[in-house]
mmCIF file with all atom_site columns, C-alpha atoms in Angstrom:
data_model
loop_
_atom_site.group_PDB
_atom_site.id
_atom_site.type_symbol
_atom_site.label_atom_id
_atom_site.label_alt_id
_atom_site.label_comp_id
_atom_site.label_asym_id
_atom_site.label_entity_id
_atom_site.label_seq_id
_atom_site.pdbx_PDB_ins_code
_atom_site.Cartn_x
_atom_site.Cartn_y
_atom_site.Cartn_z
_atom_site.occupancy
_atom_site.B_iso_or_equiv
_atom_site.pdbx_formal_charge
_atom_site.auth_seq_id
_atom_site.auth_comp_id
_atom_site.auth_asym_id
_atom_site.auth_atom_id
_atom_site.pdbx_PDB_model_num
ATOM 1  C CA . UNK A 1 1  ? -16.373 131.214 -7.186 1.00 0.00 ? 77  UNK A CA 1
ATOM 2  C CA . UNK A 1 2  ? -16.333 129.933 -3.616 1.00 0.00 ? 78  UNK A CA 1
ATOM 3  C CA . UNK A 1 3  ? -12.829 128.519 -4.061 1.00 0.00 ? 79  UNK A CA 1
ATOM 4  C CA . UNK A 1 4  ? -11.544 131.881 -5.300 1.00 0.00 ? 80  UNK A CA 1
ATOM 5  C CA . UNK A 1 5  ? -13.059 133.717 -2.333 1.00 0.00 ? 81  UNK A CA 1
ATOM 6  C CA . UNK A 1 6  ? -11.719 131.113 0.092  1.00 0.00 ? 82  UNK A CA 1
ATOM 7  C CA . UNK A 1 7  ? -8.260  131.323 -1.440 1.00 0.00 ? 83  UNK A CA 1
ATOM 8  C CA . UNK A 1 8  ? -8.364  135.116 -1.223 1.00 0.00 ? 84  UNK A CA 1
ATOM 9  C CA . UNK A 1 9  ? -9.328  134.931 2.431  1.00 0.00 ? 85  UNK A CA 1
ATOM 10 C CA . UNK A 1 10 ? -6.483  132.514 3.139  1.00 0.00 ? 86  UNK A CA 1
ATOM 11 C CA . UNK A 1 11 ? -4.016  134.860 1.428  1.00 0.00 ? 87  UNK A CA 1
ATOM 12 C CA . UNK A 1 12 ? -5.235  137.713 3.634  1.00 0.00 ? 88  UNK A CA 1
ATOM 13 C CA . UNK A 1 13 ? -4.786  135.594 6.786  1.00 0.00 ? 89  UNK A CA 1
ATOM 14 C CA . UNK A 1 14 ? -1.286  134.452 5.735  1.00 0.00 ? 90  UNK A CA 1
ATOM 15 C CA . UNK A 1 15 ? -0.236  138.003 4.830  1.00 0.00 ? 91  UNK A CA 1
ATOM 16 C CA . UNK A 1 16 ? -1.622  139.324 8.110  1.00 0.00 ? 92  UNK A CA 1
ATOM 17 C CA . UNK A 1 17 ? 0.151   136.619 10.091 1.00 0.00 ? 93  UNK A CA 1
ATOM 18 C CA . UNK A 1 18 ? 3.435   137.393 8.357  1.00 0.00 ? 94  UNK A CA 1
ATOM 19 C CA . UNK A 1 19 ? 3.043   141.148 8.855  1.00 0.00 ? 95  UNK A CA 1
ATOM 20 C CA . UNK A 1 20 ? 2.129   140.683 12.517 1.00 0.00 ? 96  UNK A CA 1
ATOM 21 C CA . UNK A 1 21 ? 5.000   138.250 13.113 1.00 0.00 ? 97  UNK A CA 1
ATOM 22 C CA . UNK A 1 22 ? 7.469   140.748 11.675 1.00 0.00 ? 98  UNK A CA 1
ATOM 23 C CA . UNK A 1 23 ? 5.931   143.608 13.631 1.00 0.00 ? 99  UNK A CA 1
ATOM 24 C CA . UNK A 1 24 ? 5.610   141.843 16.980 1.00 0.00 ? 100 UNK A CA 1
ATOM 25 C CA . UNK A 1 25 ? 8.179   139.122 17.375 1.00 0.00 ? 101 UNK A CA 1
ATOM 26 C CA . UNK A 1 26 ? 6.635   137.747 20.558 1.00 0.00 ? 102 UNK A CA 1
ATOM 27 C CA . UNK A 1 27 ? 3.530   136.673 18.646 1.00 0.00 ? 103 UNK A CA 1
ATOM 28 C CA . UNK A 1 28 ? 5.330   134.504 16.085 1.00 0.00 ? 104 UNK A CA 1
ATOM 29 C CA . UNK A 1 29 ? 4.117   131.194 17.541 1.00 0.00 ? 105 UNK A CA 1
ATOM 30 C CA . UNK A 1 30 ? 0.533   132.425 17.820 1.00 0.00 ? 106 UNK A CA 1
ATOM 31 C CA . UNK A 1 31 ? 0.565   133.679 14.243 1.00 0.00 ? 107 UNK A CA 1
ATOM 32 C CA . UNK A 1 32 ? 2.054   130.434 12.966 1.00 0.00 ? 108 UNK A CA 1
ATOM 33 C CA . UNK A 1 33 ? -0.665  128.443 14.726 1.00 0.00 ? 109 UNK A CA 1
ATOM 34 C CA . UNK A 1 34 ? -3.410  130.629 13.266 1.00 0.00 ? 110 UNK A CA 1
ATOM 35 C CA . UNK A 1 35 ? -1.905  130.400 9.774  1.00 0.00 ? 111 UNK A CA 1
ATOM 36 C CA . UNK A 1 36 ? -1.499  126.620 10.100 1.00 0.00 ? 112 UNK A CA 1
ATOM 37 C CA . UNK A 1 37 ? -5.113  126.292 11.212 1.00 0.00 ? 113 UNK A CA 1
ATOM 38 C CA . UNK A 1 38 ? -6.204  128.307 8.204  1.00 0.00 ? 114 UNK A CA 1
ATOM 39 C CA . UNK A 1 39 ? -4.185  126.044 5.897  1.00 0.00 ? 115 UNK A CA 1
ATOM 40 C CA . UNK A 1 40 ? -5.671  122.916 7.478  1.00 0.00 ? 116 UNK A CA 1
ATOM 41 C CA . UNK A 1 41 ? -9.243  124.194 7.168  1.00 0.00 ? 117 UNK A CA 1
ATOM 42 C CA . UNK A 1 42 ? -8.555  125.100 3.552  1.00 0.00 ? 118 UNK A CA 1
ATOM 43 C CA . UNK A 1 43 ? -7.226  121.601 2.959  1.00 0.00 ? 119 UNK A CA 1
ATOM 44 C CA . UNK A 1 44 ? -10.373 120.167 4.511  1.00 0.00 ? 120 UNK A CA 1
ATOM 45 C CA . UNK A 1 45 ? -12.525 121.883 1.911  1.00 0.00 ? 121 UNK A CA 1
ATOM 46 C CA . UNK A 1 46 ? -10.233 120.653 -0.830 1.00 0.00 ? 122 UNK A CA 1
ATOM 47 C CA . UNK A 1 47 ? -10.374 117.127 0.595  1.00 0.00 ? 123 UNK A CA 1
ATOM 48 C CA . UNK A 1 48 ? -14.161 117.222 0.579  1.00 0.00 ? 124 UNK A CA 1
ATOM 49 C CA . UNK A 1 49 ? -14.483 118.566 -2.956 1.00 0.00 ? 125 UNK A CA 1
ATOM 50 C CA . UNK A 1 50 ? -11.792 116.425 -4.612 1.00 0.00 ? 126 UNK A CA 1
ATOM 51 C CA . UNK A 1 51 ? -11.906 113.148 -2.689 1.00 0.00 ? 127 UNK A CA 1
ATOM 52 C CA . UNK A 1 52 ? -15.557 113.380 -1.591 1.00 0.00 ? 128 UNK A CA 1
ATOM 53 C CA . UNK A 1 53 ? -14.462 112.261 1.858  1.00 0.00 ? 129 UNK A CA 1
ATOM 54 C CA . UNK A 1 54 ? -16.883 113.712 4.361  1.00 0.00 ? 130 UNK A CA 1
ATOM 55 C CA . UNK A 1 55 ? -15.248 112.085 7.413  1.00 0.00 ? 131 UNK A CA 1
ATOM 56 C CA . UNK A 1 56 ? -11.831 113.419 6.440  1.00 0.00 ? 132 UNK A CA 1
ATOM 57 C CA . UNK A 1 57 ? -13.413 116.826 5.897  1.00 0.00 ? 133 UNK A CA 1
ATOM 58 C CA . UNK A 1 58 ? -14.919 116.827 9.374  1.00 0.00 ? 134 UNK A CA 1
ATOM 59 C CA . UNK A 1 59 ? -11.728 115.668 11.085 1.00 0.00 ? 135 UNK A CA 1
ATOM 60 C CA . UNK A 1 60 ? -9.467  118.170 9.321  1.00 0.00 ? 136 UNK A CA 1
ATOM 61 C CA . UNK A 1 61 ? -11.976 120.942 9.943  1.00 0.00 ? 137 UNK A CA 1
ATOM 62 C CA . UNK A 1 62 ? -11.937 120.212 13.688 1.00 0.00 ? 138 UNK A CA 1
ATOM 63 C CA . UNK A 1 63 ? -8.129  120.087 13.722 1.00 0.00 ? 139 UNK A CA 1
ATOM 64 C CA . UNK A 1 64 ? -7.917  123.378 11.801 1.00 0.00 ? 140 UNK A CA 1
ATOM 65 C CA . UNK A 1 65 ? -10.355 125.188 14.070 1.00 0.00 ? 141 UNK A CA 1
ATOM 66 C CA . UNK A 1 66 ? -8.514  123.822 17.127 1.00 0.00 ? 142 UNK A CA 1
ATOM 67 C CA . UNK A 1 67 ? -5.203  125.183 15.784 1.00 0.00 ? 143 UNK A CA 1
ATOM 68 C CA . UNK A 1 68 ? -6.771  128.589 15.173 1.00 0.00 ? 144 UNK A CA 1
ATOM 69 C CA . UNK A 1 69 ? -8.241  128.598 18.682 1.00 0.00 ? 145 UNK A CA 1
ATOM 70 C CA . UNK A 1 70 ? -4.916  127.635 20.286 1.00 0.00 ? 146 UNK A CA 1
ATOM 71 C CA . UNK A 1 71 ? -3.260  130.406 18.259 1.00 0.00 ? 147 UNK A CA 1
ATOM 72 C CA . UNK A 1 72 ? -5.719  132.956 19.599 1.00 0.00 ? 148 UNK A CA 1
ATOM 73 C CA . UNK A 1 73 ? -5.148  131.681 23.134 1.00 0.00 ? 149 UNK A CA 1
ATOM 74 C CA . UNK A 1 74 ? -1.382  132.001 22.663 1.00 0.00 ? 150 UNK A CA 1
ATOM 75 C CA . UNK A 1 75 ? -1.777  135.555 21.329 1.00 0.00 ? 151 UNK A CA 1
ATOM 76 C CA . UNK A 1 76 ? -4.007  136.511 24.245 1.00 0.00 ? 152 UNK A CA 1
ATOM 77 C CA . UNK A 1 77 ? -1.590  135.006 26.770 1.00 0.00 ? 153 UNK A CA 1
ATOM 78 C CA . UNK A 1 78 ? 1.327   136.900 25.212 1.00 0.00 ? 154 UNK A CA 1
ATOM 79 C CA . UNK A 1 79 ? -0.665  140.134 25.296 1.00 0.00 ? 155 UNK A CA 1
ATOM 80 C CA . UNK A 1 80 ? -1.686  139.618 28.924 1.00 0.00 ? 156 UNK A CA 1
ATOM 81 C CA . UNK A 1 81 ? 1.895   138.784 29.882 1.00 0.00 ? 157 UNK A CA 1
ATOM 82 C CA . UNK A 1 82 ? 3.187   141.921 28.189 1.00 0.00 ? 158 UNK A CA 1
ATOM 83 C CA . UNK A 1 83 ? 0.569   144.129 29.848 1.00 0.00 ? 159 UNK A CA 1
ATOM 84 C CA . UNK A 1 84 ? 1.266   142.709 33.321 1.00 0.00 ? 160 UNK A CA 1
ATOM 85 C CA . UNK A 1 85 ? 4.976   143.611 33.206 1.00 0.00 ? 161 UNK A CA 1
ATOM 86 C CA . UNK A 1 86 ? 5.772   146.967 34.762 1.00 0.00 ? 162 UNK A CA 1
ATOM 87 C CA . UNK A 1 87 ? 7.116   149.594 32.400 1.00 0.00 ? 163 UNK A CA 1
ATOM 88 C CA . UNK A 1 88 ? 10.759  150.486 32.786 1.00 0.00 ? 164 UNK A CA 1
ATOM 89 C CA . UNK A 1 89 ? 9.808   154.105 33.406 1.00 0.00 ? 165 UNK A CA 1
ATOM 90 C CA . UNK A 1 90 ? 7.612   153.091 36.341 1.00 0.00 ? 166 UNK A CA 1
ATOM 91 C CA . UNK A 1 91 ? 10.329  150.909 37.856 1.00 0.00 ? 167 UNK A CA 1
ATOM 92 C CA . UNK A 1 92 ? 12.713  153.855 38.261 1.00 0.00 ? 168 UNK A CA 1
#
């Protein structure tokens, strides 16, 4: 049951990343990093359950969370950059 819920959550994250990347092209890199981090954390759970490798689980979990965090930082930086640019209407 946990694997089904985790897989469903990953599908939601991947679909959201794809939708957001198509909607806002400047956030493609951030969305790819977040989706990659989600895939890596999902693989860490699979690694733990199939191979019973707790060290590998911990390492891949840290890498996955780091990718997600960097993705959020990239999205925030892109948003801040876009909000700091003057509007074309104001420049006239």
